[in-house]
């Protein structure tokens, strides 16, 4: 059975930061729907052009488009053991679609950690975030600064600030999360898979808590 871990949490909770480390530790692929959209945006594919309209507004990309994109991604060989899913599913319809996809792939969701961080902290985190162009590694000007300003510690690529991290867009993203993604907390609680993690602690402490919670599941 392939193992899938679904990371839930509001924008800026630390999903990307944790997913990268966790995937490495557990020898799983890291799949970030946001990173795949941004990659397509950079190369101006049809998918990228479509996604940009929604991302710029802070809205979700339509379910059918997102589901098809993830379904294709899960076919890649690096998913042979499973994956850490970061940013997908984000609606109950996406969660149902994931269940169907995993039936075909002989995979299962084994744990759904919810990284909980209050809204006021999220705004501060996103306004100080710097992301790397090459692989989406993330830093923070205060909480987790790179060794050299503007350069990724891990792969030497340029660091940039995301367009959707502007305060108005962040406000909209947090609202959309509450309306469309928060229902998944109940969805995965009912499935007996949700584990809550305090996301306000130091990055390494959150990583430790996450690993502990997953091993227990
Ligand atoms: P996406 O890229 O997934 O954005 P998001 O969910 O809004 O989450 P973020 O990436 O902003 O935050 P994060 O939780 O990864 O935090 P990070 O680790 O970077 O999606 C972008 C857009 O794409 C969406 O708005 C939507 O339009 C579209 N999209 C994506 N998936 C979709 C889907 N499934 N369906 C439809 N549309 C979809 O950390 C944030 C900052 O905090 C960093 O600076 C970091 O250094 C710092 N930090 C992290 N942890 C800590 C800590 N413990 N203490 C202090 N600072 C910390
Ligand atoms: Mg992210």
Coordinates of C-alpha atoms and ligand atoms in Angstrom, one line a residue:
X1 CA 0.0 0.0 0.0
X2 CA 1.3 3.5 -0.9
X3 CA 1.1 5.9 2.0
X4 CA -0.3 9.4 1.6
X5 CA -0.2 12.2 4.2
X6 CA -2.5 15.2 3.7
X7 CA -1.2 18.4 5.3
X8 CA -4.0 20.7 6.2
X9 CA -3.7 24.3 7.5
X10 CA -4.5 27.8 6.5
X11 CA -2.3 29.9 4.2
X12 CA 1.0 30.5 5.9
X13 CA 0.6 27.8 8.5
X14 CA 3.9 26.2 7.4
X15 CA 2.6 23.4 5.1
X16 CA 5.3 23.9 2.5
X17 CA 8.1 24.3 5.1
X18 CA 7.1 21.1 6.9
X19 CA 6.1 19.0 3.8
X20 CA 9.6 19.3 2.3
X21 CA 11.3 18.0 5.4
X22 CA 8.7 15.4 6.1
X23 CA 8.8 13.9 2.6
X24 CA 12.5 13.6 2.8
X25 CA 12.4 11.9 6.2
X26 CA 9.7 9.4 5.1
X27 CA 11.1 8.9 1.6
X28 CA 7.8 10.1 0.0
X29 CA 7.3 12.5 -2.8
X30 CA 6.3 16.1 -2.0
X31 CA 3.4 17.3 -4.0
X32 CA 2.4 21.0 -3.6
X33 CA -0.6 22.0 -5.8
X34 CA 0.4 25.7 -5.4
X35 CA 4.0 24.9 -6.6
X36 CA 2.7 23.1 -9.6
X37 CA 0.4 26.0 -10.5
X38 CA 3.3 28.5 -10.1
X39 CA 5.5 26.3 -12.2
X40 CA 2.9 26.4 -15.0
X41 CA 2.4 30.1 -14.5
X42 CA 6.1 30.7 -15.0
X43 CA 6.2 28.7 -18.3
X44 CA 2.8 30.2 -19.3
X45 CA 1.1 26.9 -20.1
X46 CA -2.7 26.9 -20.7
X47 CA -3.1 25.6 -17.2
X48 CA -0.9 28.3 -15.8
X49 CA -2.8 31.1 -17.6
X50 CA -6.1 29.8 -16.3
X51 CA -4.8 29.3 -12.7
X52 CA -3.4 32.8 -12.6
X53 CA -6.8 34.4 -12.8
X54 CA -7.9 32.6 -9.6
X55 CA -4.5 32.7 -7.7
X56 CA -4.2 36.5 -8.2
X57 CA -7.7 37.0 -6.7
X58 CA -6.9 34.6 -3.8
X59 CA -9.6 32.2 -4.9
X60 CA -9.4 28.5 -5.5
X61 CA -8.7 27.1 -9.0
X62 CA -11.8 25.1 -10.0
X63 CA -12.0 21.6 -8.7
X64 CA -12.1 19.8 -12.1
X65 CA -8.9 21.5 -13.2
X66 CA -7.1 20.9 -9.9
X67 CA -8.2 17.3 -9.7
X68 CA -7.0 16.4 -13.2
X69 CA -3.6 18.1 -12.5
X70 CA -3.1 16.0 -9.3
X71 CA -4.3 12.8 -10.9
X72 CA -1.6 13.2 -13.6
X73 CA 1.1 14.1 -10.9
X74 CA 0.3 10.9 -8.9
X75 CA 1.2 8.8 -11.9
X76 CA 4.9 9.9 -11.8
X77 CA 7.4 7.3 -10.6
X78 CA 8.5 9.3 -7.6
X79 CA 5.1 8.5 -6.0
X80 CA 5.8 4.8 -5.9
X81 CA 6.0 4.8 -2.1
X82 CA 3.3 7.5 -1.7
X83 CA 3.5 11.3 -1.1
X84 CA 3.0 14.2 1.3
X85 CA 0.2 16.3 -0.2
X86 CA 0.6 20.0 0.5
X87 CA -2.4 22.1 -0.5
X88 CA -4.5 19.3 -1.9
X89 CA -7.3 18.4 -1.2
X90 CA -8.8 21.8 -0.4
X91 CA -12.5 21.1 -0.8
X92 CA -14.7 18.2 0.1
X93 CA -15.1 17.4 -3.7
X94 CA -11.3 17.2 -4.0
X95 CA -11.1 14.9 -1.0
X96 CA -13.7 12.6 -2.5
X97 CA -11.8 12.6 -5.8
X98 CA -8.5 11.8 -3.9
X99 CA -10.3 8.8 -2.3
X100 CA -11.2 7.5 -5.8
X101 CA -7.7 8.1 -7.2
X102 CA -6.1 6.2 -4.4
X103 CA -8.3 3.2 -4.9
X104 CA -6.9 2.9 -8.4
X105 CA -3.3 3.4 -7.2
X106 CA -3.6 1.0 -4.2
X107 CA -2.8 3.9 -1.9
X108 CA -4.4 5.2 1.2
X109 CA -4.4 8.4 3.3
X110 CA -2.7 7.3 6.6
X111 CA -2.7 10.6 8.5
X112 CA -4.0 14.1 8.1
X113 CA -2.1 16.5 10.3
X114 CA -3.8 19.9 10.8
X115 CA -1.2 22.6 11.4
X116 CA -3.1 25.1 13.5
X117 CA -2.0 28.8 13.5
X118 CA -4.2 31.8 14.4
X119 CA -5.1 34.3 11.7
X120 CA -3.0 37.2 13.1
X121 CA 0.2 35.2 13.0
X122 CA -0.5 34.1 9.3
X123 CA -0.5 37.7 8.0
X124 CA 2.9 38.4 9.6
X125 CA 4.3 35.1 8.2
X126 CA 3.2 35.7 4.7
X127 CA 4.3 39.3 4.5
X128 CA 7.9 38.2 5.5
X129 CA 8.0 35.1 3.3
X130 CA 10.7 34.7 0.6
X131 CA 10.4 31.7 -1.7
X132 CA 13.0 30.2 -4.0
X133 CA 12.6 30.2 -7.7
X134 CA 14.0 26.8 -8.4
X135 CA 12.3 24.5 -5.9
X136 CA 9.9 26.6 -3.7
X137 CA 12.0 26.4 -0.5
X138 CA 10.7 29.0 1.9
X139 CA 12.4 31.4 4.2
X140 CA 11.2 34.3 6.4
X141 CA 12.9 37.6 6.8
X142 CA 12.7 37.4 10.6
X143 CA 11.7 33.8 11.6
X144 CA 13.9 31.8 9.2
X145 CA 16.3 34.2 7.3
X146 CA 18.5 32.8 4.5
X147 CA 22.3 32.9 5.2
X148 CA 22.7 35.4 2.3
X149 CA 19.9 37.8 1.6
X150 CA 18.0 37.0 -1.6
X151 CA 19.6 33.6 -2.2
X152 CA 18.3 30.1 -1.3
X153 CA 20.5 28.3 1.2
X154 CA 19.7 24.9 -0.3
X155 CA 20.0 25.4 -4.1
X156 CA 21.5 28.9 -4.6
X157 CA 18.6 30.2 -6.6
X158 CA 17.0 33.6 -6.3
X159 CA 14.4 34.3 -3.6
X160 CA 11.3 36.2 -4.5
X161 CA 8.1 37.4 -2.8
X162 CA 4.8 35.8 -4.1
X163 CA 2.3 38.2 -5.7
X164 CA -0.5 36.6 -3.7
X165 CA 1.2 37.5 -0.4
X166 CA -0.1 41.1 -0.7
X167 CA -2.2 42.0 2.4
X168 CA -5.5 42.2 0.5
X169 CA -5.0 38.9 -1.3
X170 CA -3.9 37.2 2.0
X171 CA -7.1 38.4 3.6
X172 CA -9.1 36.8 0.8
X173 CA -7.1 33.5 0.9
X174 CA -7.8 33.2 4.7
X175 CA -11.5 33.8 4.1
X176 CA -11.6 31.3 1.3
X177 CA -9.8 28.8 3.5
X178 CA -12.5 29.2 6.2
X179 CA -15.3 28.8 3.7
X180 CA -14.1 26.0 1.5
X181 CA -11.2 24.1 3.1
X182 CA -12.0 24.2 6.9
X183 CA -14.9 21.7 6.3
X184 CA -12.2 19.1 5.6
X185 CA -11.3 19.2 9.3
X186 CA -14.7 17.6 10.0
X187 CA -14.4 15.4 7.0
X188 CA -11.1 13.9 8.2
X189 CA -12.1 13.8 11.8
X190 CA -15.0 11.6 10.9
X191 CA -12.6 9.4 9.0
X192 CA -10.5 9.1 12.2
X193 CA -7.4 10.6 10.5
X194 CA -7.1 14.2 11.8
X195 CA -4.3 15.1 14.2
X196 CA -4.0 18.6 15.4
X197 CA -0.5 20.2 15.6
X198 CA 0.4 23.5 17.2
X199 CA 1.9 25.4 14.3
X200 CA 2.9 28.4 16.4
X201 CA 6.0 26.6 17.8
X202 CA 9.5 26.8 16.3
X203 CA 9.9 25.1 12.9
X204 CA 12.0 22.2 14.3
X205 CA 9.5 21.6 17.1
X206 CA 6.6 21.5 14.7
X207 CA 8.6 19.0 12.6
X208 CA 9.2 16.8 15.6
X209 CA 5.5 17.0 16.7
X210 CA 4.4 16.1 13.2
X211 CA 6.6 13.1 12.9
X212 CA 5.5 11.9 16.3
X213 CA 1.8 12.3 15.4
X214 CA 2.2 10.5 12.1
X215 CA 4.0 7.5 13.6
X216 CA 1.2 7.1 16.2
X217 CA -1.4 6.9 13.4
Ligands
LIG1 P1 -0.5 27.5 -2.0 O1 0.7 27.7 -2.6 O2 -0.9 26.1 -1.5 O3 -0.7 28.5 -0.8 P2 -1.4 28.4 0.7 O4 -2.2 27.3 1.0 O5 -2.1 29.7 0.7 O6 -0.3 28.2 1.6 P3 1.1 28.9 1.6 O7 2.0 28.3 0.6 O8 0.9 30.4 1.5 O9 1.6 28.7 3.1 P4 2.2 27.4 3.7 O10 1.3 26.8 4.7 O11 2.8 26.5 2.7 O12 3.3 28.1 4.6 P5 4.9 28.2 4.4 O13 5.6 26.9 4.8 O14 5.3 28.8 3.1 O15 -1.7 27.9 -3.0 C1 -1.7 29.1 -3.7 C2 -2.9 29.3 -4.5 O16 -2.9 28.2 -5.5 C3 -4.2 29.2 -3.8 O17 -4.6 30.4 -3.3 C4 -5.2 28.7 -4.9 O18 -5.5 29.8 -5.8 C5 -4.3 27.8 -5.7 N1 -4.4 26.4 -5.2 C6 -3.4 25.6 -4.6 N2 -3.9 24.4 -4.3 C7 -5.2 24.4 -4.7 C8 -6.2 23.4 -4.6 N3 -6.0 22.2 -4.1 N4 -7.5 23.7 -5.2 C9 -7.7 24.9 -5.7 N5 -6.8 25.9 -5.8 C10 -5.5 25.6 -5.3 O19 5.3 29.2 5.6 C11 4.9 30.6 5.5 C12 6.0 31.5 6.1 O20 6.1 31.2 7.5 C13 7.4 31.3 5.5 O21 8.0 32.5 5.5 C14 8.1 30.4 6.6 O22 9.5 30.6 6.7 C15 7.4 30.8 7.9 N6 7.2 29.7 8.9 C16 6.9 28.4 8.6 N7 6.7 27.7 9.8 C17 7.0 28.6 10.8 C18 7.1 28.4 12.2 N8 6.8 27.3 12.8 N9 7.4 29.5 12.9 C19 7.7 30.7 12.3 N10 7.7 30.9 11.0 C20 7.3 29.9 10.2
LIG2 MG1 3.0 26.5 0.6

